[in-house]
mmCIF file of C-alpha atoms in Angstrom:
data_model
loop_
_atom_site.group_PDB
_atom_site.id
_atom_site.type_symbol
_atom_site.label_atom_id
_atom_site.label_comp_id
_atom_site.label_asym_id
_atom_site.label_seq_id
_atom_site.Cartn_x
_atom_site.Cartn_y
_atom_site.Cartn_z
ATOM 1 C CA UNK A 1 11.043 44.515 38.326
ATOM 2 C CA UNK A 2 7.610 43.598 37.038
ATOM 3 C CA UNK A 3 7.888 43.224 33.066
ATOM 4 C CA UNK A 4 6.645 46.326 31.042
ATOM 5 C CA UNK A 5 3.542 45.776 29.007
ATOM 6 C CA UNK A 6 4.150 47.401 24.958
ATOM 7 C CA UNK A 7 1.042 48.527 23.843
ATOM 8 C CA UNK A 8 0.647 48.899 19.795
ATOM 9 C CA UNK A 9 -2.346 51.728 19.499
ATOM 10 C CA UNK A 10 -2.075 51.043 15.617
ATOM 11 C CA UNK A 11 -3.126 47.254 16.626
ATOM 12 C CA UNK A 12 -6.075 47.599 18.929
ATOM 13 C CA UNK A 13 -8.699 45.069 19.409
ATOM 14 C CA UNK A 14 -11.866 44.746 17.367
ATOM 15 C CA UNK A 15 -15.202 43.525 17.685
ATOM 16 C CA UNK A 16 -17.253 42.425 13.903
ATOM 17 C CA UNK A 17 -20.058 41.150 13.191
ATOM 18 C CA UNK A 18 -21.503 39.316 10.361
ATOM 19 C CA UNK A 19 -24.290 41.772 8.928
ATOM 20 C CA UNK A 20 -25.826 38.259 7.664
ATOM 21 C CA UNK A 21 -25.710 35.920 10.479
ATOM 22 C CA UNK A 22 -25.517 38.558 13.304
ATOM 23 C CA UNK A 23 -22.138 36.875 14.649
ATOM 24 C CA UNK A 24 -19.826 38.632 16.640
ATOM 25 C CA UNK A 25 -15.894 37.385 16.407
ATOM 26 C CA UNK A 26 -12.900 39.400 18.581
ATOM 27 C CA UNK A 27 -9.798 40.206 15.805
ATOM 28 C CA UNK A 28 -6.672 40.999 18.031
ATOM 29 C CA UNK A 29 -3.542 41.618 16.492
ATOM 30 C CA UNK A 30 -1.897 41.803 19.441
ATOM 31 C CA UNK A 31 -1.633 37.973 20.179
ATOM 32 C CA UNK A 32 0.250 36.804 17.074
ATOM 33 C CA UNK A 33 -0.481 33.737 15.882
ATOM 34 C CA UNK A 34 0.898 30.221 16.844
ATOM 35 C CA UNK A 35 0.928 26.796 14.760
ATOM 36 C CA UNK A 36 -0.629 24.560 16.788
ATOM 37 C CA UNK A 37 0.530 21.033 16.472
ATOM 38 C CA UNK A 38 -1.780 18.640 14.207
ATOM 39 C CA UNK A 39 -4.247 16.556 16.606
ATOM 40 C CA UNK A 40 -2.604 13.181 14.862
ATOM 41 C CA UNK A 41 1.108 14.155 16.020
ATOM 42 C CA UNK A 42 0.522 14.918 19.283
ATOM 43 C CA UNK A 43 0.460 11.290 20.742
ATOM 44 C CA UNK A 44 1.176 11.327 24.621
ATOM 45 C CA UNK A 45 2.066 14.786 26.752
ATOM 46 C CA UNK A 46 5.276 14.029 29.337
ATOM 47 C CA UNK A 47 5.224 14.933 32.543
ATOM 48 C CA UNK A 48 5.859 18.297 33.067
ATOM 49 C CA UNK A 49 8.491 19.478 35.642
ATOM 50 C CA UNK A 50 7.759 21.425 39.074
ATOM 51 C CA UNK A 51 9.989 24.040 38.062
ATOM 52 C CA UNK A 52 10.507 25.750 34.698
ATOM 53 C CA UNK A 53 12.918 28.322 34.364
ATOM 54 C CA UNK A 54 12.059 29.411 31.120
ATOM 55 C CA UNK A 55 8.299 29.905 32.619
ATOM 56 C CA UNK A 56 7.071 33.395 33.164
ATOM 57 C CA UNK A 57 4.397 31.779 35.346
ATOM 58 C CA UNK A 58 6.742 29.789 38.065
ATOM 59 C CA UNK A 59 7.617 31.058 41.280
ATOM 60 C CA UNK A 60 10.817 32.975 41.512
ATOM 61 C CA UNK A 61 10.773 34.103 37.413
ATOM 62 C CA UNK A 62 8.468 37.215 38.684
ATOM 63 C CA UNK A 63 10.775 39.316 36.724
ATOM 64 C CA UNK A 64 9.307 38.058 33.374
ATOM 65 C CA UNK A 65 5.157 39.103 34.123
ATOM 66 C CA UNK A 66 3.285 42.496 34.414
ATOM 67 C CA UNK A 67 2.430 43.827 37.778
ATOM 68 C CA UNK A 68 0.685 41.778 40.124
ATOM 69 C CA UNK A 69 -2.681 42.080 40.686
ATOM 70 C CA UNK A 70 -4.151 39.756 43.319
ATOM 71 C CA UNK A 71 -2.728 37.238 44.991
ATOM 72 C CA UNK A 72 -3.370 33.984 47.311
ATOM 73 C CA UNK A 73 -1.450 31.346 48.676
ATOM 74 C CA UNK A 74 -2.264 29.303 45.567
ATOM 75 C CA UNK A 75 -2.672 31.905 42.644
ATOM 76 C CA UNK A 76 -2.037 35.376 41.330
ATOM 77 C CA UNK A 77 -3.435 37.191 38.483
ATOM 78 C CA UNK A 78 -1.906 39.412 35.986
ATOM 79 C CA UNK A 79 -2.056 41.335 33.128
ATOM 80 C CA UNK A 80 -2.053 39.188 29.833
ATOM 81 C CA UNK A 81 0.677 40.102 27.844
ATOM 82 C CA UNK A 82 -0.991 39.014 24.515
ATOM 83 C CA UNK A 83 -4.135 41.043 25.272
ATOM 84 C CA UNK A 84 -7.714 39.791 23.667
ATOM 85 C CA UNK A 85 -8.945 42.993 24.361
ATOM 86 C CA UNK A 86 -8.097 45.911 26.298
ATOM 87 C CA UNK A 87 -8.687 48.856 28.188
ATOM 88 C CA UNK A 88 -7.597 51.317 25.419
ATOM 89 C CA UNK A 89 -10.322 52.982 23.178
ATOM 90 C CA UNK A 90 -10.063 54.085 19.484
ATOM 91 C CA UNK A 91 -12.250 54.725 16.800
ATOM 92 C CA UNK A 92 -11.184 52.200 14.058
ATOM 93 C CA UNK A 93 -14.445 52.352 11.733
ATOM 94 C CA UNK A 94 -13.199 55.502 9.495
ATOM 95 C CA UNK A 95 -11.423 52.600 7.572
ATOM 96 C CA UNK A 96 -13.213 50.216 6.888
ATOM 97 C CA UNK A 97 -15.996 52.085 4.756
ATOM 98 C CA UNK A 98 -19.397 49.881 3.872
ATOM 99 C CA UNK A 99 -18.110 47.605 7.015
ATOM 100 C CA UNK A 100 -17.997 50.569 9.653
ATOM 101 C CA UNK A 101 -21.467 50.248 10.960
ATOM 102 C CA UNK A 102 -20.128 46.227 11.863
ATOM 103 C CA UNK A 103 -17.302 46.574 13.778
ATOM 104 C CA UNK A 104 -16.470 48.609 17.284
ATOM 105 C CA UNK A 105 -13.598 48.902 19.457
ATOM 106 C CA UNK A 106 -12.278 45.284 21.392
ATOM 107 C CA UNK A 107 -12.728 47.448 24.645
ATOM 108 C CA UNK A 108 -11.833 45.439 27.988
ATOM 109 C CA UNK A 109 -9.896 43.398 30.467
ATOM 110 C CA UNK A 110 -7.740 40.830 29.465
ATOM 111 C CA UNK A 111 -5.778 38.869 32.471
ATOM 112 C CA UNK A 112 -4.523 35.674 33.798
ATOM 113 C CA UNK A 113 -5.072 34.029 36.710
ATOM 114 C CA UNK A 114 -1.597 31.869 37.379
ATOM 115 C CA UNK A 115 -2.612 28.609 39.433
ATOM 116 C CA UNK A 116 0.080 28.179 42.160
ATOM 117 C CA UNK A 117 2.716 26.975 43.565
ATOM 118 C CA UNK A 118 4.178 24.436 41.096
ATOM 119 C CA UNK A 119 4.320 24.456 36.518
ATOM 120 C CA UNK A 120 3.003 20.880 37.123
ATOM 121 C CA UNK A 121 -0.137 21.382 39.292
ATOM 122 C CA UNK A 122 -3.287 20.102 37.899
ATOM 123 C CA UNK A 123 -6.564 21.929 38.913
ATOM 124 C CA UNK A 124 -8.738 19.208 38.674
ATOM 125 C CA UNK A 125 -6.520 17.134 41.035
ATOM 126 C CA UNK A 126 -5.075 19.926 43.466
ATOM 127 C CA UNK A 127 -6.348 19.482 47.058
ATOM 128 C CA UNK A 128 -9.707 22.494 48.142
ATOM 129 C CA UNK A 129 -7.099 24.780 48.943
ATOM 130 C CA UNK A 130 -5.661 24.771 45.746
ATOM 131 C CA UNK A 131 -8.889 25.482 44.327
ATOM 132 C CA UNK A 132 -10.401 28.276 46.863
ATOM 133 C CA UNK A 133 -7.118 30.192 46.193
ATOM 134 C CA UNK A 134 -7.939 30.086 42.618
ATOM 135 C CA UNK A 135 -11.571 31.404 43.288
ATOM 136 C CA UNK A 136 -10.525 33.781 45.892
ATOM 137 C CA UNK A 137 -8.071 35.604 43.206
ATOM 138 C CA UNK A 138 -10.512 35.476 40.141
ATOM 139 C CA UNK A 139 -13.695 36.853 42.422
ATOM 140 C CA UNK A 140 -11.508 39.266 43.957
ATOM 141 C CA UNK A 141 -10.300 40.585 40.213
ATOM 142 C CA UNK A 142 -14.161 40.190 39.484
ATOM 143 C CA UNK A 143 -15.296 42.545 41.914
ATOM 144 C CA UNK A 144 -12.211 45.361 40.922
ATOM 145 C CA UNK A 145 -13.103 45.033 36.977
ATOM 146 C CA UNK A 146 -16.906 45.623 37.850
ATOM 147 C CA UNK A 147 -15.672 49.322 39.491
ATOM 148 C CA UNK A 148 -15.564 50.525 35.794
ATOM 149 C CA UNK A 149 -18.657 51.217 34.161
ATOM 150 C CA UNK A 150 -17.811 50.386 30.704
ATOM 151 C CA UNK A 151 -17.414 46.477 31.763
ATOM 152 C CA UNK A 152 -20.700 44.380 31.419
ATOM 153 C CA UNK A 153 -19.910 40.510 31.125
ATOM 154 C CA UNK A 154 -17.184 38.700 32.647
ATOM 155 C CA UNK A 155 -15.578 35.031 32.026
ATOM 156 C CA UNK A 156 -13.132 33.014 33.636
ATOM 157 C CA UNK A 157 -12.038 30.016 31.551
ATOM 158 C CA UNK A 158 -8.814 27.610 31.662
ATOM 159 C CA UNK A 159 -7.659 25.951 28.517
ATOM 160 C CA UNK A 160 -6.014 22.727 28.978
ATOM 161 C CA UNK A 161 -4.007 20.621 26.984
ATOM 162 C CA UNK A 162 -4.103 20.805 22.955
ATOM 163 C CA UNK A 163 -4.967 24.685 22.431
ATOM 164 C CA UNK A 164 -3.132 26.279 25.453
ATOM 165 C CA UNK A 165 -0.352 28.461 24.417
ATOM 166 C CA UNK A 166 1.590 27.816 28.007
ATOM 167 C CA UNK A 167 1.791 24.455 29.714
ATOM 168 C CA UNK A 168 1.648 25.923 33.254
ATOM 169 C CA UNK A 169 -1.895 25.917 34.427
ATOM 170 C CA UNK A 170 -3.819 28.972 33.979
ATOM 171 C CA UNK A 171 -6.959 30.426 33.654
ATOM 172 C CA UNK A 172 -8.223 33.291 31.247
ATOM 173 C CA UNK A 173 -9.975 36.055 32.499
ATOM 174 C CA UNK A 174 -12.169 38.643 30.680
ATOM 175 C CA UNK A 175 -14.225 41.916 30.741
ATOM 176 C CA UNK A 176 -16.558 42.585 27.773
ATOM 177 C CA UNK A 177 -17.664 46.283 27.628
ATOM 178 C CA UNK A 178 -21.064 46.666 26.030
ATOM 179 C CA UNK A 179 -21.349 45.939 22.493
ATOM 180 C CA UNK A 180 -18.083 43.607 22.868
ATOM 181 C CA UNK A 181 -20.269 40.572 24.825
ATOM 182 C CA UNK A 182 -21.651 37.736 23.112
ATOM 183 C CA UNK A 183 -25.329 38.433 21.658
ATOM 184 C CA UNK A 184 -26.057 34.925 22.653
ATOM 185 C CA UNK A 185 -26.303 36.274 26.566
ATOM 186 C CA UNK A 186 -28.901 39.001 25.664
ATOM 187 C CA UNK A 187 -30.491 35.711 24.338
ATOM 188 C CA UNK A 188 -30.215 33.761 27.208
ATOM 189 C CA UNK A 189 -31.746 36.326 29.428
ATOM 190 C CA UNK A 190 -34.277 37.524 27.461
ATOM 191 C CA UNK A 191 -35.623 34.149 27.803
ATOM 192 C CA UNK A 192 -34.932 33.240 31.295
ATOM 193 C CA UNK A 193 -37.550 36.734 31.692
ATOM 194 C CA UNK A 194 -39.812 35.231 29.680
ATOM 195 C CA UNK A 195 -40.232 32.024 31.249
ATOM 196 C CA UNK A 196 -40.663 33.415 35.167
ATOM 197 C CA UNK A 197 -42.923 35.246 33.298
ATOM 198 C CA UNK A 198 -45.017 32.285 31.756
ATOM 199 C CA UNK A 199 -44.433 29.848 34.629
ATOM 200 C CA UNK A 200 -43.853 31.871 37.760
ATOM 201 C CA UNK A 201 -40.658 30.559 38.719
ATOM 202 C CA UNK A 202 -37.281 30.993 37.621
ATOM 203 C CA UNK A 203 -36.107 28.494 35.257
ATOM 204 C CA UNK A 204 -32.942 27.295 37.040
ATOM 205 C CA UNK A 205 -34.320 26.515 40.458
ATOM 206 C CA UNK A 206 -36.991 24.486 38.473
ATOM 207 C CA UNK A 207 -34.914 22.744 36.538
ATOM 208 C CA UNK A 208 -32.261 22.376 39.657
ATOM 209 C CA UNK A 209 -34.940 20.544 41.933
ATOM 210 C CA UNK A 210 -36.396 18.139 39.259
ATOM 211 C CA UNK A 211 -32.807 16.841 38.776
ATOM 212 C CA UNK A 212 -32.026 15.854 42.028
ATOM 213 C CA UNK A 213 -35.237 14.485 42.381
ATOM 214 C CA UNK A 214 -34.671 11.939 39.583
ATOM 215 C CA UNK A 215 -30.789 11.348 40.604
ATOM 216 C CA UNK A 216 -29.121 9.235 38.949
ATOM 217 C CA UNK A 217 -31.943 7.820 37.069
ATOM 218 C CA UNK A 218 -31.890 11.643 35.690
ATOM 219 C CA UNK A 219 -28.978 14.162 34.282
ATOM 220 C CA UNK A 220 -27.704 14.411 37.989
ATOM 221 C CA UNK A 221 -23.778 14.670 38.099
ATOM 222 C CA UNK A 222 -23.365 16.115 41.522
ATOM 223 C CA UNK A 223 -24.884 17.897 44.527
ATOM 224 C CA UNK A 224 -23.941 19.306 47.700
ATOM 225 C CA UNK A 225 -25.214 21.473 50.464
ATOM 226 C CA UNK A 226 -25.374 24.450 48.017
ATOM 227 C CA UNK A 227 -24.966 23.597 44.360
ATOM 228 C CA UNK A 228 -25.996 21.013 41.756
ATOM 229 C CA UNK A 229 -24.427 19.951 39.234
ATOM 230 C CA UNK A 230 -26.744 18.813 36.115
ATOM 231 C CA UNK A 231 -26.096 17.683 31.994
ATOM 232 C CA UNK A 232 -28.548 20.155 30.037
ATOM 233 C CA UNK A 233 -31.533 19.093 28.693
ATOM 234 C CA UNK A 234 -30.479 19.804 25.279
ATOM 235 C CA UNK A 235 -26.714 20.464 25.202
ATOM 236 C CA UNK A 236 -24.732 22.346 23.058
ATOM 237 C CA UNK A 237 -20.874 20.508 23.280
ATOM 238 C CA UNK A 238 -19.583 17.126 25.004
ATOM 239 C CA UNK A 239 -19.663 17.144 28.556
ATOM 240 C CA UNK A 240 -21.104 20.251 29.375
ATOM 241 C CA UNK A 241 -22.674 20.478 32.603
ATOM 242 C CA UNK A 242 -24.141 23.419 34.052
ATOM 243 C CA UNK A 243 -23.673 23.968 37.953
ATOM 244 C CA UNK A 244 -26.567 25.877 39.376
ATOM 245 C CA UNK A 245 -27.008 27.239 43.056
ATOM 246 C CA UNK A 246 -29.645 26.014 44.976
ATOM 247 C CA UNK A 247 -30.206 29.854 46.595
ATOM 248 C CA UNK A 248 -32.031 32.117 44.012
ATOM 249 C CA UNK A 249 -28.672 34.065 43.324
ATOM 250 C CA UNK A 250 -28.349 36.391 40.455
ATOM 251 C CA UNK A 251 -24.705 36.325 40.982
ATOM 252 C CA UNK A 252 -21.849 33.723 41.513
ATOM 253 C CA UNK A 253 -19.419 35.988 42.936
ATOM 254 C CA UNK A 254 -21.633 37.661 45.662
ATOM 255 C CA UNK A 255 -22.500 33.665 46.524
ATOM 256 C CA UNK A 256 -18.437 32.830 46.804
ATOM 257 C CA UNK A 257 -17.796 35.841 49.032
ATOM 258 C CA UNK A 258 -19.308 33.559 51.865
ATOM 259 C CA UNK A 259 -16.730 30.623 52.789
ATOM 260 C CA UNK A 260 -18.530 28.095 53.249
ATOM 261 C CA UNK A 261 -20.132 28.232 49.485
ATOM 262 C CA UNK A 262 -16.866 28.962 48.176
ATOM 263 C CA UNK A 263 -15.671 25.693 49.686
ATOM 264 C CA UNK A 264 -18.486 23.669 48.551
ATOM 265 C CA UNK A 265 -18.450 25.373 44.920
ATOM 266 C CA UNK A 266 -15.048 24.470 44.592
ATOM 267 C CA UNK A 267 -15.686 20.891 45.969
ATOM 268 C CA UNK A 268 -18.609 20.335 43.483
ATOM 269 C CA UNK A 269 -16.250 21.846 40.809
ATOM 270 C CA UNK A 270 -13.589 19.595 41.436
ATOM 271 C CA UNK A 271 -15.950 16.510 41.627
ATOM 272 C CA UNK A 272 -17.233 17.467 38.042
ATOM 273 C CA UNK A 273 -14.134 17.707 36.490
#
């Protein structure tokens, strides 16, 4: 029997920003908080078993997760049982006075995308099966999530290694309704308008083509029949590298509902990590 999700409705999520800085940070007391080790103590992870049976994540401990809510050969997402934010709504501002016109309900999604079949799998070295199975579950939960109209922004992400709360390989996935996304994204697109605007072309498919052009004498970190995979111009954290389709595509998931550039995004994906 799938396990039973306790929702606190005293504890919702919250979304405030800095009236200064314009900064938006999530506050959910639902997740608890966990003393990470100290960077200097942690000197060498051991290998990690194929089986765990204190794992809610491993095959055959089913009993210990929420309901299932897509599934592969190689992955199945649930609900996340320390929820960043969530589908219940409140109004929270009555008490915080002076602050109440900075802070709105942490309404969305919160799930996890399990990475199957064994605790010790590593994404970046599972075979392309491994990986499509992955993508097939997160676009499929993509797609569901986008039915309700109170969703705007979604995000996949996978911590690994010092941070992650569980040591079987995951991924985090997330709906932001509006006013919960990042105002960073309003940024980014604002200006990706204004330079098809200016230049006539959008910005990625420029910047896409001049990269493999220069290859390796360039930014160029990968490219296949689809994709490229590029360093920014100007990035913002170590080893970030954008991967860009090579179709004018608005959207990743309508590009990974066709097989064949599902297979090569996980390919390119792989390659890069």
């Amino acid at each position: 029997m799938p396990r039973k999700i306790e929702v606190d409705l005293n504890k919702l999520p919250q979304i405030r920003e800095d009236p200064i800085t314009g900064k938006r940070v999530v506050i959910s007391a639902q997740r608890g908080f966990k003393m990470p080790q100290k960077p200097e103590e942690v000197v060498a992870y051991p290998p990690l078993p194929e089986f765990l049976e204190s794992c809610p994540f491993c095959l055959g401990n089913e009993e210990l997760i929420p309901k299932i809510l897509a599934e592969t050969n190689t992955a199945r997402v649930t609900p996340n049982l320390k929820p960043i934010l969530m589908i219940e709504e409140g109004d929270i501002r009555d008490s915080y006075g002076f602050y109440a016109q900075y802070v709105v309900p942490g309404v969305g999604a919160s799930e996890v995308a399990i990475i199957l079949p064994k605790h010790n799998t590593c994404f970046s070295k599972a075979p392309e099966n491994v990986t499509m199975g992955v993508l097939q579950a997160i676009i499929e939960r993509y797609f569901d999530l986008n039915k309700d109209q109170r969703f705007r922004w979604f995000l996949a992400f996978q911590n690994y290694g010092f941070g992650a709360s569980m040591e079987h390989p995951h991924f985090q996935l997330m709906a932001f309704a509006r006013k919960s996304e990042p105002p960073l994204l309003y940024t980014i697109y604002q200006n990706m308008v204004d330079y098809r605007v200016r230049h006539g072309e959008c910005f990625f498919c420029l910047a896409g083509r001049e990269e493999e052009e220069q290859g390796q004498k360039g930014r160029l970190v990968a490219v296949n029949e689809c994709f490229r995979a590029f360093v920014p111009f100007s990035p913002s954290e170590p080893f970030e590298v954008r991967i860009v389709p090579k179709d004018h595509i608005s959207s990743f998931a309508e590009q990974l509902r066709n097989e064949n550039a599902a297979f090569q995004f996980a390919g390119i994906l792989k390659e890069v990590m």
